[in-house]
Amino acid sequence: MAVIYKSFALRIVALSFSLMLGVAHGQESSIAINVATAYPESNFHTQNLLQYANDVSKATNGRVNFKIYPAGTLLKQTEIFQGVRSGKVEAGEVLMSSLVKESPLFAIDSLPFIVSSYDDAFRMWEASKAGIEKALSEKGMQLLYAVPWPPQNLYSKRVIAMPNDFKGLRMRTYNPATERISELIGARPVTIQAVDLTSAIAGGKLDMMLTSSSTGVEAAAWSQLRYYYKVNAWIPKNVVFVSKKIFAGLTEENQKKILEAAHAAEFRGWGLSRSSNASYEAQLAENGVHVETIDPFLRRYLDRLGENLARDWLKQAGRDELMVLLKYTTDRSMKAR
């Protein structure tokens, strides 16, 4: 019996020594990181997130495993940010502009008529990324990556060629920004939330709206709104983040691999957004919607409108936000030369 006990004790010592050696070499045990997102598994954002989780698991040899909970199954959309902050969940994905109460900078990608293309949107992201990363860090989050939704474009019941064509049209509004746009262009605001949009369009309750190609397809916009103008009013982004406390507990090697996979997910996600937008616009056209670019004169009018709205935003913002906006506009001007 003593021999057996001695043998067993030696095994325990050997195992303890190997574990200590592993820790000394920065080899942590496997960790699961639960990720809350409000979007269904079929959504391209969620598909990208699932691929990211797979990439991280492979890169870390299964030591870091992101487990994705889509469609609000872990936390509701409005609960995700605070859920990560309080430690209820380790990571999450939210629409960046939904965090505007945390910092005005989070609303910068939803300023109307400031960007006019995906290239502009990416320049905006490059200009704001460091500030966004800092703002998230101050709230206890490590930024992983950001991916845009398709652009918010103009649907209309009739041809829109001049600024006066907006006058008197019933425009869908759903937040203060769209209400302000309606006021400035002389349209009549009609408050309609997303859940009621399909029936509102079919019932002829609106003449115009600003929304994405995907929402237009889902709401069968062609039943009443037969004109679609690619104004790219704004191109909002989702941000994916993880608790800084969780991230700090990983080895430097695995932190690096997680961020490398995040960089790849961001690049892939921007491409998915572009291809998704093209697919939805093709579906609009197949259903009889006139998919067109906007008249250059009207484009300039909307750009000036965006400048006014940006000034309104800057009244709520500070120096940091101003510097980001100036960097973006300077970079955009230099690229246009």
PDB file of N, CA and C in Angstrom, residues 16 32 61 71 106 113 123 139 158 174 180 195 201 231 263 290-291 315 319-320 332:
ATOM      1  N   SER A  16       1.695  18.554 -10.996  1.00  0.00           N
ATOM      2  CA  SER A  16       1.752  19.927 -10.487  1.00  0.00           C
ATOM      3  C   SER A  16       2.915  20.675 -11.107  1.00  0.00           C
ATOM      4  N   ALA A  32     -13.731  29.890 -22.213  1.00  0.00           N
ATOM      5  CA  ALA A  32     -14.898  30.151 -23.061  1.00  0.00           C
ATOM      6  C   ALA A  32     -15.327  31.603 -22.879  1.00  0.00           C
ATOM      7  N   ASN A  61      -5.267  27.171 -30.819  1.00  0.00           N
ATOM      8  CA  ASN A  61      -5.286  25.731 -30.555  1.00  0.00           C
ATOM      9  C   ASN A  61      -6.351  25.340 -29.532  1.00  0.00           C
ATOM     10  N   ALA A  71     -29.472  36.406 -32.082  1.00  0.00           N
ATOM     11  CA  ALA A  71     -30.909  36.714 -31.967  1.00  0.00           C
ATOM     12  C   ALA A  71     -31.361  37.063 -30.553  1.00  0.00           C
ATOM     13  N   PHE A 106     -19.526  58.009 -30.503  1.00  0.00           N
ATOM     14  CA  PHE A 106     -20.157  56.798 -31.006  1.00  0.00           C
ATOM     15  C   PHE A 106     -21.214  57.090 -32.077  1.00  0.00           C
ATOM     16  N   PHE A 113     -25.452  62.378 -44.325  1.00  0.00           N
ATOM     17  CA  PHE A 113     -24.875  63.015 -45.508  1.00  0.00           C
ATOM     18  C   PHE A 113     -23.445  63.521 -45.294  1.00  0.00           C
ATOM     19  N   ARG A 123     -12.864  55.650 -44.499  1.00  0.00           N
ATOM     20  CA  ARG A 123     -12.036  56.778 -44.059  1.00  0.00           C
ATOM     21  C   ARG A 123     -12.522  57.311 -42.711  1.00  0.00           C
ATOM     22  N   LYS A 139     -14.649  52.409 -20.643  1.00  0.00           N
ATOM     23  CA  LYS A 139     -15.835  51.724 -20.107  1.00  0.00           C
ATOM     24  C   LYS A 139     -15.552  50.260 -19.789  1.00  0.00           C
ATOM     25  N   ARG A 158     -42.322  58.981 -55.775  1.00  0.00           N
ATOM     26  CA  ARG A 158     -42.233  59.707 -57.035  1.00  0.00           C
ATOM     27  C   ARG A 158     -40.783  60.096 -57.305  1.00  0.00           C
ATOM     28  N   TYR A 174     -38.152  57.924 -37.245  1.00  0.00           N
ATOM     29  CA  TYR A 174     -38.121  56.946 -36.159  1.00  0.00           C
ATOM     30  C   TYR A 174     -37.147  57.322 -35.061  1.00  0.00           C
ATOM     31  N   ARG A 180     -35.331  65.581 -37.672  1.00  0.00           N
ATOM     32  CA  ARG A 180     -34.631  66.822 -38.025  1.00  0.00           C
ATOM     33  C   ARG A 180     -34.441  66.923 -39.544  1.00  0.00           C
ATOM     34  N   VAL A 195     -41.021  47.573 -36.946  1.00  0.00           N
ATOM     35  CA  VAL A 195     -41.983  46.482 -36.867  1.00  0.00           C
ATOM     36  C   VAL A 195     -43.260  46.773 -37.654  1.00  0.00           C
ATOM     37  N   ILE A 201     -46.103  50.768 -45.502  1.00  0.00           N
ATOM     38  CA  ILE A 201     -45.834  50.956 -46.935  1.00  0.00           C
ATOM     39  C   ILE A 201     -46.998  50.420 -47.757  1.00  0.00           C
ATOM     40  N   VAL A 231     -28.247  57.538 -52.074  1.00  0.00           N
ATOM     41  CA  VAL A 231     -27.710  58.770 -51.478  1.00  0.00           C
ATOM     42  C   VAL A 231     -26.680  58.463 -50.389  1.00  0.00           C
ATOM     43  N   HIS A 263      -8.786  41.619 -36.994  1.00  0.00           N
ATOM     44  CA  HIS A 263      -8.431  42.405 -38.178  1.00  0.00           C
ATOM     45  C   HIS A 263      -8.956  41.722 -39.442  1.00  0.00           C
ATOM     46  N   HIS A 290     -36.905  51.404 -59.432  1.00  0.00           N
ATOM     47  CA  HIS A 290     -35.873  52.115 -60.198  1.00  0.00           C
ATOM     48  C   HIS A 290     -34.694  52.403 -59.257  1.00  0.00           C
ATOM     49  N   VAL A 291     -33.602  51.684 -59.436  1.00  0.00           N
ATOM     50  CA  VAL A 291     -32.414  51.869 -58.609  1.00  0.00           C
ATOM     51  C   VAL A 291     -31.481  52.838 -59.333  1.00  0.00           C
ATOM     52  N   LYS A 315     -22.197  70.740 -31.258  1.00  0.00           N
ATOM     53  CA  LYS A 315     -22.607  71.514 -30.078  1.00  0.00           C
ATOM     54  C   LYS A 315     -22.707  70.612 -28.847  1.00  0.00           C
ATOM     55  N   ARG A 319     -13.795  68.635 -28.103  1.00  0.00           N
ATOM     56  CA  ARG A 319     -12.629  68.818 -28.958  1.00  0.00           C
ATOM     57  C   ARG A 319     -12.233  67.518 -29.654  1.00  0.00           C
ATOM     58  N   ASP A 320     -12.265  66.411 -28.939  1.00  0.00           N
ATOM     59  CA  ASP A 320     -11.848  65.130 -29.528  1.00  0.00           C
ATOM     60  C   ASP A 320     -12.717  64.776 -30.738  1.00  0.00           C
ATOM     61  N   ARG A 332     -10.607  63.051 -46.741  1.00  0.00           N
ATOM     62  CA  ARG A 332     -11.531  62.918 -47.888  1.00  0.00           C
ATOM     63  C   ARG A 332     -11.200  63.933 -48.969  1.00  0.00           C
TER      64      ARG A 332
END
